[in-house]
Coordinates of C-alpha atoms in Angstrom, one line a residue:
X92 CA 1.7 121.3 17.5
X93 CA 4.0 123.6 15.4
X94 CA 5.6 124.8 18.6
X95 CA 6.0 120.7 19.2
X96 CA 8.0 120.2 16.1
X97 CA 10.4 122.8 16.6
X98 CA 11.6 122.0 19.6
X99 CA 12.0 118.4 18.3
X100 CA 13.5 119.6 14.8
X101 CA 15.9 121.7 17.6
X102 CA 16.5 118.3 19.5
X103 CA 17.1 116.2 16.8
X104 CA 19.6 118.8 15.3
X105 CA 21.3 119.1 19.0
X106 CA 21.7 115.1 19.0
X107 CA 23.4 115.1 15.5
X108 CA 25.9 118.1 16.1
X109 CA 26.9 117.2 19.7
X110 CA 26.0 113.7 20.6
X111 CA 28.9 113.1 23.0
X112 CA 27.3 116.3 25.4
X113 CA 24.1 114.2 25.6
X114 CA 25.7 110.6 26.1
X115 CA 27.5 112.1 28.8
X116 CA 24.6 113.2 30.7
X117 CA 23.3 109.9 30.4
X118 CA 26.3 108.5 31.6
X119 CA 26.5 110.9 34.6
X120 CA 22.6 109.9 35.2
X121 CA 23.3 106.4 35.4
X122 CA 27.4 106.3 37.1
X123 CA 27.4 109.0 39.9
X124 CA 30.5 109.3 41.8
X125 CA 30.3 107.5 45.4
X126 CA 32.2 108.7 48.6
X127 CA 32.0 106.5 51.3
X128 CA 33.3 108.7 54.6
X129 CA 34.0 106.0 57.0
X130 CA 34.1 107.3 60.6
X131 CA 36.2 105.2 63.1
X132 CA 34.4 104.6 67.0
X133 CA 31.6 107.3 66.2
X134 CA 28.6 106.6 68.4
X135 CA 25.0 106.7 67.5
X136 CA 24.6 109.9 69.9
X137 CA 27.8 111.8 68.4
X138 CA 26.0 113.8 65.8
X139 CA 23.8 116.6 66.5
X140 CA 21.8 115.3 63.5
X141 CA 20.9 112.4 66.0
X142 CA 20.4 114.3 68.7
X143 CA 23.1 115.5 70.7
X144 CA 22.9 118.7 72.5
X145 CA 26.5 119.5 74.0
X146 CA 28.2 119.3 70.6
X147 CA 27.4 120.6 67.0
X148 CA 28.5 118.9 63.9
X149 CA 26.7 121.1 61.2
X150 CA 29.2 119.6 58.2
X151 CA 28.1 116.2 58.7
X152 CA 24.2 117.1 59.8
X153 CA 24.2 119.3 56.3
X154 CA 24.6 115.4 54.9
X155 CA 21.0 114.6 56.4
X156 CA 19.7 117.8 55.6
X157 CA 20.2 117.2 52.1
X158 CA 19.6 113.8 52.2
X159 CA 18.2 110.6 54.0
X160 CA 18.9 110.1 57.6
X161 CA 18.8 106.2 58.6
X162 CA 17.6 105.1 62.7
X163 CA 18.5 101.8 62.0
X164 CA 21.7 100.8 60.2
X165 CA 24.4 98.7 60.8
X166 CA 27.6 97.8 60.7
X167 CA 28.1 93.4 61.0
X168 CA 30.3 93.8 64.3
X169 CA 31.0 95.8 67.0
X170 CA 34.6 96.6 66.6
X171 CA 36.4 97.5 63.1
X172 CA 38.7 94.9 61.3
X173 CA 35.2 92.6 61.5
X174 CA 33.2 95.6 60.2
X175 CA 35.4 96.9 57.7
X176 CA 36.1 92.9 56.4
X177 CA 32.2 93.0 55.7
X178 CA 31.8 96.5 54.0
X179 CA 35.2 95.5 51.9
X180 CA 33.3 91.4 51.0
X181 CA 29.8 91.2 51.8
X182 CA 30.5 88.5 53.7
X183 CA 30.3 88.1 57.7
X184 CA 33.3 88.2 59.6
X185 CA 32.8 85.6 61.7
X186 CA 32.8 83.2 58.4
X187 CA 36.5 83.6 58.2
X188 CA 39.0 83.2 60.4
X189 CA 41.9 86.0 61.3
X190 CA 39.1 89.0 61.1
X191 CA 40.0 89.8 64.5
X192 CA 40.7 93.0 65.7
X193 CA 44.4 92.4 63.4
X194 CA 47.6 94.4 64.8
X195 CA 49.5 96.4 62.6
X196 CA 51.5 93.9 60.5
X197 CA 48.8 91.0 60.1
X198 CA 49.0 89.9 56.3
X199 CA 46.2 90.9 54.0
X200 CA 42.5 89.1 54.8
X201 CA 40.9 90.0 51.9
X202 CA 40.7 87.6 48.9
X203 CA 41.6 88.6 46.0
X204 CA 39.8 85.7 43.9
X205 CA 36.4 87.5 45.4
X206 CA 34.4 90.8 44.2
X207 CA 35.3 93.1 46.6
X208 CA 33.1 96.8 47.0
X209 CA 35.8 98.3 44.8
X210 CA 36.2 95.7 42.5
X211 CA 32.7 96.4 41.5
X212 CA 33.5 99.7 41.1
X213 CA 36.5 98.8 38.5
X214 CA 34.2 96.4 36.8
X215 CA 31.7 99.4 36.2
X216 CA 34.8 101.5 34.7
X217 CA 35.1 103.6 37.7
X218 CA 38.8 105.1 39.1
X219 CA 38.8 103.8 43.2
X220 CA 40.6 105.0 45.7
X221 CA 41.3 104.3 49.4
X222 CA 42.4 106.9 51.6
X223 CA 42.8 106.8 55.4
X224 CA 42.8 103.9 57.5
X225 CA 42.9 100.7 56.2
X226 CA 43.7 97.7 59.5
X227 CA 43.0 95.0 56.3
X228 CA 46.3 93.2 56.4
X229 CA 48.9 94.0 54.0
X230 CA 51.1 91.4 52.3
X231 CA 51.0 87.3 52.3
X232 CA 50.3 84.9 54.7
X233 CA 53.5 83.3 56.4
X234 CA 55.7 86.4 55.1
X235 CA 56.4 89.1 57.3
X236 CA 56.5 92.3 56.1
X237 CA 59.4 94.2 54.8
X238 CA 58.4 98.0 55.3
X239 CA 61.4 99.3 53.6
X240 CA 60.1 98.1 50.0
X241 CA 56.8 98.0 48.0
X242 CA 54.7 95.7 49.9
X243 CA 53.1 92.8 47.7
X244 CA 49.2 92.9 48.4
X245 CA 48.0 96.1 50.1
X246 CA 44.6 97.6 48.9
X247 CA 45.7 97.5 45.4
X248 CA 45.2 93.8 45.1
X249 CA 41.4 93.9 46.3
X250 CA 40.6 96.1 43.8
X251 CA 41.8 100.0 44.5
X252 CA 43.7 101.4 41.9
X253 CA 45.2 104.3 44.2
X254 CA 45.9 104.4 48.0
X255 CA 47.1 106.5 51.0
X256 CA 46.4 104.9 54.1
X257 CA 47.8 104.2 57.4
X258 CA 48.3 100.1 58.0
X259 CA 46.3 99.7 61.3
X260 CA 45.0 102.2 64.2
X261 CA 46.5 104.8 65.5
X262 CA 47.2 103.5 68.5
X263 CA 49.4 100.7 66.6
X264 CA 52.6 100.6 65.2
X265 CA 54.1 101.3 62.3
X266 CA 53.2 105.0 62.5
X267 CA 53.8 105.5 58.9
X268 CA 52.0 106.3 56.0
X269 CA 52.0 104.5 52.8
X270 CA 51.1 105.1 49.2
X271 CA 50.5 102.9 46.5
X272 CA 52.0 100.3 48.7
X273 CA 55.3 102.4 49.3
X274 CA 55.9 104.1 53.1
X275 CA 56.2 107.8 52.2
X276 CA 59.6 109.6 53.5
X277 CA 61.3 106.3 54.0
X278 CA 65.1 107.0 53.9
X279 CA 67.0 103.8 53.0
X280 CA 69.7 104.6 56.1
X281 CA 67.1 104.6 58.6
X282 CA 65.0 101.0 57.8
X283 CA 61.6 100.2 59.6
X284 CA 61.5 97.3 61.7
X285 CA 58.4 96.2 63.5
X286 CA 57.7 93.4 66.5
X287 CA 54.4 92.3 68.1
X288 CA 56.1 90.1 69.9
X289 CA 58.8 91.4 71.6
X290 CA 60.8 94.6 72.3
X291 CA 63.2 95.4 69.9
X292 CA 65.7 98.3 69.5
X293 CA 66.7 100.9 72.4
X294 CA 63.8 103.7 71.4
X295 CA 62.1 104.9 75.4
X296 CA 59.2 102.9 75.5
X297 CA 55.8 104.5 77.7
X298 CA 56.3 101.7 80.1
X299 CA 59.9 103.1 80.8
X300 CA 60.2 106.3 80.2
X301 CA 56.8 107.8 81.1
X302 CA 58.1 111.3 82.0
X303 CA 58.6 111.0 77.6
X304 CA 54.8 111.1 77.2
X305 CA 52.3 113.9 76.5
X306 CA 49.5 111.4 76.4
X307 CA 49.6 109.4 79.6
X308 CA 48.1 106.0 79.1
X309 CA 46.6 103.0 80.8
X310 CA 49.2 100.1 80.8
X311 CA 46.2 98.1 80.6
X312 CA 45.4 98.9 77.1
X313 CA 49.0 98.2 75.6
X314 CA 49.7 101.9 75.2
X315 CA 53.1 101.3 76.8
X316 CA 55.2 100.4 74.1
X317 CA 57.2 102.4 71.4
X318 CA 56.8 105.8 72.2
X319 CA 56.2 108.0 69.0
X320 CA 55.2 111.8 69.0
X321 CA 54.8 111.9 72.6
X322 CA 52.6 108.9 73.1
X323 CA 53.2 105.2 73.5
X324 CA 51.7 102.7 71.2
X325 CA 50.9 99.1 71.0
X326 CA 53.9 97.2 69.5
X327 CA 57.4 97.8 68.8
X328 CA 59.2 100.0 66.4
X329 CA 62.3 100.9 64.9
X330 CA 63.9 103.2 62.2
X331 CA 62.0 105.3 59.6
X332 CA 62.2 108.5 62.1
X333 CA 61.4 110.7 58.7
X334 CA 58.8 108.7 58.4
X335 CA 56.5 108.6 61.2
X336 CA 53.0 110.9 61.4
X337 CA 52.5 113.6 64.0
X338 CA 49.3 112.9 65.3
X339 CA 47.8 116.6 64.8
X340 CA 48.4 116.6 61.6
X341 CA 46.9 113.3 60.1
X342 CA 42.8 114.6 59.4
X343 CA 45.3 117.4 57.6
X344 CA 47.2 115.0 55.6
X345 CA 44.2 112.4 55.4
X346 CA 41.3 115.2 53.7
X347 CA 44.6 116.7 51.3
X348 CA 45.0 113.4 49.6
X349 CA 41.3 112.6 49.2
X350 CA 40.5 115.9 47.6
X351 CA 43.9 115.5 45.5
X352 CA 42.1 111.7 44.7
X353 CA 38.9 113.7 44.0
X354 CA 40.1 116.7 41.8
X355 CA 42.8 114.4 39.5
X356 CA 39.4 111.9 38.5
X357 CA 36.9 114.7 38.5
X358 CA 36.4 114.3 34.4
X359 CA 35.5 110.7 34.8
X360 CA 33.0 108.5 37.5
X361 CA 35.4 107.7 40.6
X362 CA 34.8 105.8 43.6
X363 CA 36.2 107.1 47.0
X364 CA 36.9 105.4 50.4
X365 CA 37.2 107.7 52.6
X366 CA 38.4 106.1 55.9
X367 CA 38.7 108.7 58.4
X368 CA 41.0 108.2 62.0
X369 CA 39.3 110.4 64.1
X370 CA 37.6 109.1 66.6
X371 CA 39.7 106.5 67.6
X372 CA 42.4 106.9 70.5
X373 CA 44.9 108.6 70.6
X374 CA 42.5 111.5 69.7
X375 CA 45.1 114.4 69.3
X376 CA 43.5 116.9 66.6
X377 CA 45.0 119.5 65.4
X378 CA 45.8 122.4 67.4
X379 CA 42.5 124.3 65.8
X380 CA 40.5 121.8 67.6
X381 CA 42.4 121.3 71.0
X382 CA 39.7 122.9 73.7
X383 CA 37.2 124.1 71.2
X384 CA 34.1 121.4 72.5
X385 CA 34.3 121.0 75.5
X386 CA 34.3 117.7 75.7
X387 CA 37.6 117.1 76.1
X388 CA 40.1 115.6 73.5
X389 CA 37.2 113.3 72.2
X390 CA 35.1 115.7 71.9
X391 CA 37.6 118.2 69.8
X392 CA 38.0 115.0 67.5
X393 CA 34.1 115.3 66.7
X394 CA 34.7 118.7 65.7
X395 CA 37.6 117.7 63.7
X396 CA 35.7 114.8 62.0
X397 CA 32.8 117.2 61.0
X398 CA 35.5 120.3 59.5
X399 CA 36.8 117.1 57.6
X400 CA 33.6 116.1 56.2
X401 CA 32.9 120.0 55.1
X402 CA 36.2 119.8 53.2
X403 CA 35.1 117.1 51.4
X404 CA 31.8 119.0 50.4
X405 CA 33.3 122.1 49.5
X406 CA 35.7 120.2 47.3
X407 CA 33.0 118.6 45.4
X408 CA 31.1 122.4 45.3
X409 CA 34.4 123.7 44.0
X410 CA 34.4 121.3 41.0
X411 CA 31.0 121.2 40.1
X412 CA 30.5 117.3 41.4
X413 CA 27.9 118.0 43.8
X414 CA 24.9 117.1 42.4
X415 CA 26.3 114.3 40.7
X416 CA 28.0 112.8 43.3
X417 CA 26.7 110.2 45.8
X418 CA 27.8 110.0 49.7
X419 CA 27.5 107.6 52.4
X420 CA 28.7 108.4 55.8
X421 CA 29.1 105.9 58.7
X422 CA 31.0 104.1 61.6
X423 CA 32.7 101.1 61.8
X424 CA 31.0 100.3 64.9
X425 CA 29.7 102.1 68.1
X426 CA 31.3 104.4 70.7
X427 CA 34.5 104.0 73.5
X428 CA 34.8 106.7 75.8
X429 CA 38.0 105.3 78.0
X430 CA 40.2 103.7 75.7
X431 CA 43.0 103.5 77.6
X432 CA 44.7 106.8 77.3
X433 CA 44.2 110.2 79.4
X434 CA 41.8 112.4 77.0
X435 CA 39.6 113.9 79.3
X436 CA 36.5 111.8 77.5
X437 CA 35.4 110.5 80.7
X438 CA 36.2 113.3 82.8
X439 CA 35.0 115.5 80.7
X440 CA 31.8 114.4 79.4
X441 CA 29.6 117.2 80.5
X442 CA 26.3 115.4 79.8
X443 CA 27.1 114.1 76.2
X444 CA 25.3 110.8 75.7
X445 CA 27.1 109.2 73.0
X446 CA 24.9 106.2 72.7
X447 CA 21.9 108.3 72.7
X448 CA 18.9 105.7 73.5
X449 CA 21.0 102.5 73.1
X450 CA 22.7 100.6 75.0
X451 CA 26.4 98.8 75.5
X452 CA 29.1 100.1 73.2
X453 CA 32.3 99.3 70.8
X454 CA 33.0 95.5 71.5
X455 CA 29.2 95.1 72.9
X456 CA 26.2 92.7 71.6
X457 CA 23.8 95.7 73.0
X458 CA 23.1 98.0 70.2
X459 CA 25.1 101.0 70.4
X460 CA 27.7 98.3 69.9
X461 CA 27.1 98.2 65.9
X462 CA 23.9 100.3 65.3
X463 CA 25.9 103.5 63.9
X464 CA 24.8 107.3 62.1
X465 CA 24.3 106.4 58.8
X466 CA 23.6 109.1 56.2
X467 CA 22.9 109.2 52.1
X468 CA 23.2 112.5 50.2
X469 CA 22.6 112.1 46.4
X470 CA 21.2 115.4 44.9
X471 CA 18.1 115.0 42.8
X472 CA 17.8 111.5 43.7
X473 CA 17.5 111.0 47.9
X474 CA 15.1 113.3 49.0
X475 CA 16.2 116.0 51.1
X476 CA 15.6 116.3 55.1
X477 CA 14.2 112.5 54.8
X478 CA 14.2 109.5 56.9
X479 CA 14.4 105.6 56.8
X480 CA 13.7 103.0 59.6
X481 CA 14.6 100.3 57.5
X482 CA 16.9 97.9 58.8
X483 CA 20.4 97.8 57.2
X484 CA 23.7 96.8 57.0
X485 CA 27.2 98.2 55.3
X486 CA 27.5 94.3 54.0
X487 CA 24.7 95.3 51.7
X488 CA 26.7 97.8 50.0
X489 CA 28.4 95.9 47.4
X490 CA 25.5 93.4 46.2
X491 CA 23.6 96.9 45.8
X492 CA 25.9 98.5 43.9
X493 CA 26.7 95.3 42.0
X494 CA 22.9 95.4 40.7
X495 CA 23.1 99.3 40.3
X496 CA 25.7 98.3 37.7
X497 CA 23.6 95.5 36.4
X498 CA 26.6 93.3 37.4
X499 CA 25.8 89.4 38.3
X500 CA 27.8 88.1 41.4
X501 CA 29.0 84.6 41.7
X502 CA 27.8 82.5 44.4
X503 CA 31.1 82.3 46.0
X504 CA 31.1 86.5 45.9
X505 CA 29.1 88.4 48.7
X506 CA 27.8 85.5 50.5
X507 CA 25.8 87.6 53.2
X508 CA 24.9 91.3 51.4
X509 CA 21.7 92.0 49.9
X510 CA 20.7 94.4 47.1
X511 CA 19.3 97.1 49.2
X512 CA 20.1 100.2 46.6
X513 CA 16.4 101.3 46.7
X514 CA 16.0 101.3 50.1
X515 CA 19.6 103.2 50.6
X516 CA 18.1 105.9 48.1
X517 CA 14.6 106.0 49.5
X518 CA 13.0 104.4 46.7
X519 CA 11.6 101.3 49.1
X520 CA 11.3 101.5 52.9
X521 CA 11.5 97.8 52.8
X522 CA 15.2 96.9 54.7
X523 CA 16.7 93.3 55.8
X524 CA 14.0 90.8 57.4
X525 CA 17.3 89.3 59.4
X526 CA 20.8 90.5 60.8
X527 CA 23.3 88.2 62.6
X528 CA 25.7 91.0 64.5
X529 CA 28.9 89.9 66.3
X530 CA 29.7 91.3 69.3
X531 CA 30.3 90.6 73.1
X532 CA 28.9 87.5 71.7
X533 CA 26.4 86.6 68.7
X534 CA 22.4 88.3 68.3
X535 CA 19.9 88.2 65.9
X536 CA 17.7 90.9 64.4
X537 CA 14.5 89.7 63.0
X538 CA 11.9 92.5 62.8
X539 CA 11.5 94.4 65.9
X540 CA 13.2 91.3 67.7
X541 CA 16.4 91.3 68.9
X542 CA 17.5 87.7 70.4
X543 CA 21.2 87.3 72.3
X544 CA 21.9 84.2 72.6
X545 CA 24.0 83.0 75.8
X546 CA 27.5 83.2 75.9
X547 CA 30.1 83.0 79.0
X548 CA 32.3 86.0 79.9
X549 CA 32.1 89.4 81.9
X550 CA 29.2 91.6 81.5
X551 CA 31.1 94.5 81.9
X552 CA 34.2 94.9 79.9
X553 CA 37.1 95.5 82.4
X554 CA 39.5 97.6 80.3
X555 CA 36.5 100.2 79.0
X556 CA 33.6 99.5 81.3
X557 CA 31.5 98.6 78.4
X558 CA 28.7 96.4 78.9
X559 CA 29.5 93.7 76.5
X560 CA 26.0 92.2 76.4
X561 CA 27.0 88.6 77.7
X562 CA 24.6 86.6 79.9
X563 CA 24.6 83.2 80.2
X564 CA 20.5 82.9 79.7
X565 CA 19.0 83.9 76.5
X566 CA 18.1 87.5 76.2
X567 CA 15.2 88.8 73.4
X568 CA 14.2 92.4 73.5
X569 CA 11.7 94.1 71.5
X570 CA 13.4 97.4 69.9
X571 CA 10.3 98.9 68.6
X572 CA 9.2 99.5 72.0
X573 CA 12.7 98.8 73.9
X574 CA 15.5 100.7 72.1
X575 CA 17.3 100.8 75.3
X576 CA 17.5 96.9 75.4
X577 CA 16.0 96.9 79.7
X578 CA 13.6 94.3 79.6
X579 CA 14.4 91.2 79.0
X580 CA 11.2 89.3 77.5
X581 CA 13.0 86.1 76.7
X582 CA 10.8 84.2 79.7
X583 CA 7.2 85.4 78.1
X584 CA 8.2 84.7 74.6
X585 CA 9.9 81.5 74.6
X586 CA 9.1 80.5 70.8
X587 CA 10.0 83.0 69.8
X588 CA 13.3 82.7 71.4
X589 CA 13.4 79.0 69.7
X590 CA 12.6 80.8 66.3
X591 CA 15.5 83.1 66.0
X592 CA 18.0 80.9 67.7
X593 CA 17.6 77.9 65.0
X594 CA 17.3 81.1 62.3
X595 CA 20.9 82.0 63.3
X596 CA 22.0 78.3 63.3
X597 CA 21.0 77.5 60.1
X598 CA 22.8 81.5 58.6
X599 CA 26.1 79.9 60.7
X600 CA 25.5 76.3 59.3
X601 CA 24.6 77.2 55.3
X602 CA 28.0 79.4 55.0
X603 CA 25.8 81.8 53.0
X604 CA 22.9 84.3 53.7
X605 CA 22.2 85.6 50.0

């Protein structure tokens, strides 16, 4: 007992001299820092930490390691404007119109009257920052763009108080950065102009000058037009030759400004999306990379991806934010191999599998088309080297955080995500009963059951050989026992087919999911 009361005389007298070193603890306890590292076409077999043999990726597999490993999460849709639109809203794509795959000078589709994931970071007091690439819209409705001055609604009006991103793909013009809505190295004699529409200006195209190209690409694809750094994009482009990227050199440029984000906010809680390119076409890493997997160009981009992801963590190591800093790795939706340009990612496969067990792909209703890696590393709080089977989605994100931060969302906010925070920090194993995903058509997760319901189209995407999941009779497969999505049990189980198609009319019909 005497021993007792001195170290609570000792505690006391600790609390009255520095009182600010034990709030802050109690702050740090309760406002980790969050990085979400977005990965861009990364399939559910691209990790060695799910499975892959012919590549290693020991940067992000040190993620599950030291944290929770998830088999079946989600992103809403199988390509990324849709995806992104939900992780960004909580809401389902297919609510709004214009979350199409968006080309590279679509106006902004966020709202800004809405809680966005950031703007629940603001709310909370965090500093939030977007870096990579963003293929959200920028600017108004109705206005086109002017590149050559501060563009009016970019990231910053949905709630990210800095930003370095790139506005589309990399396959899309313009190939220009911009910061804090301004394109970096834009010289006022040489303006940007960009057309979707038609050509404009006399720069060699890949459609006429293909002996220009370094890249060779599939006219198919749109890969034909403005020619920049040796490979042709989609869409026309002009001016702003100080400007544009070189393609090695974007992870390079990409990891500098997130660990610049990370090191100026590292005395106060920040939030971090982290938006990677790679690894979407045109995959040309850095020369470090170039014929180091063996998998060809797409391959090398894996590698690239993972060194850019060990960055990150050394970063965070270097300025003692590790153990209070929370990550989230994923994809915005399931793996291409031919994408339209030469990279050897066919060819050169060598027995990779980057579906693993599922089936289909980007673009597909089958469910390597949005059932992605998803990883959680939060030191003293995820256990390490652990595992969840719990179904989720990236739409959750923002009504989990939301209650993390004890903040109440509005009915018109976050229509479709679901406070999941325990289960993403293994604290429940109990996930989402139901999941609309958009893709090739519409399905419906409910349990173990998977229903597609019928749609007209090709079953096999021409441009990418993709199976896109379309049939015109009902499909319902049972993924605890089918992962692979072969047999078809929609004949035997025909109520249950009846259930889940009037569950995802009535999700469609109420405008809200929540």
């Amino acid at each position: 007992m005497h021993l007792n009361n001195v170290f609570a005389r000792h505690a006391i007298l600790l609390a009255c001299l520095f009182p600010s070193l034990l709030q802050a603890q109690v702050v740090k306890k309760d406002r980790p820092n969050v990085i979400v590292v977005y990965a861009d076409d990364l399939g559910y077999g691209d990790l060695s930490a799910y499975g892959a043999t012919k590549i290693s990726t020991p940067n992000v597999d040190r993620l599950a390691r030291e944290g929770m490993l998830f088999t079946n999460a989600h992103t809403t849709s199988g390509t990324c404007t849709p995806s992104r639109y939900a992780l960004m809203t909580g809401e389902y794509p297919w609510r709004k119109s214009g979350t199409n795959i968006l080309p590279g000078d679509a106006a902004l589709i966020i709202s800004a009257e809405n809680a966005t994931l950031p703007s629940v970071f603001q709310k909370a007091g965090y500093k939030t920052g977007a870096v990579g690439k963003w293929h959200l819209g920028l600017g108004e409705n109705g206005k086109k763009i002017n590149w050559n001055q501060p563009i009016a609604k970019g990231p910053d009006a949905v709630g990210f108080d800095y930003s370095f991103i790139f506005p589309a793909t990399g396959d899309r013009v313009p190939t220009v950065f911009i910061e804090n809505q301004e394109v970096v190295g834009l010289e006022a004699s040489d303006p940007i102009e960009v057309s979707y529409q038609q050509k404009i200006g006399s720069e060699p195209t890949g459609k006429e000058n293909p002996e220009l190209l370094k890249l060779h690409a599939s006219p198919d694809h749109g890969h034909n037009n403005t020619i920049v750094n040796g490979i042709g994009r989609i869409g026309y482009m002009t001016g702003g030759k100080k400007a544009r990227w070189t393609d090695e050199e974007i992870a390079h440029v990409f990891v500098d400004r997130a660990e610049n984000f990370i090191e100026q906010h590292s005395k106060q809680p920040f939030f971090l999306y982290f938006s990677l390119n790679d690894i979407h076409v045109p995959r040309m890493p850095s020369t470090q990379f170039k014929g180091k997997s063996g998998l060809g160009l797409r391959g090398d981009a894996i590698l690239q991806l993972d060194w850019t992801v060990g960055r990150i963590l050394k970063k965070l190591e270097t300025l003692g934010l590790a153990k209070n800093t929370l990550i989230l790795f994923s994809s915005d939706n399931g793996p291409v191999l031919d994408d339209g340009y030469d990279d050897g990612a066919v060819t050169q496969l060598n027995g990779h599998n980057p579906r693993g067990p599922l089936r289909g792909g980007k673009s597909s209703a089958f469910e390597a088309g949005t059932r992605v890696p998803f990883l959680v590393r939060w030191p003293g709080i995820v256990k390490p080297g652990s595992r969840s089977d719990a179904l989720v989605c990236q739409i959750d994100l923002i009504a989990s955080f939301a209650s993390f931060f004890n903040q109440k969302l509005s009915q018109q906010d976050a229509p479709d995500s679901q406070d999941l925070f325990a289960v993403f920090t293994g604290k429940s194993a109990k996930g989402r009963e139901i999941l609309v995903e958009q893709g090739g058509g519409f399905s419906l997760v409910k349990g173990s059951w998977k229903y597609i319901e019928p749609s007209e189209g090709p079953k096999v995407q021409k441009l990418t050989g993709t199976e896109t999941g379309r049939d015109s009779l009902p499909q319902l497969y049972d993924l605890k026992n089918d992962i692979g999505e072969k047999n078809n049990l929609a004949g035997m189980h025909p109520e249950i087919v009846k259930e889940l198609a009037a569950a995802l009319k009535k999700i469609r019909e109420d405008g809200r999911s929540r």
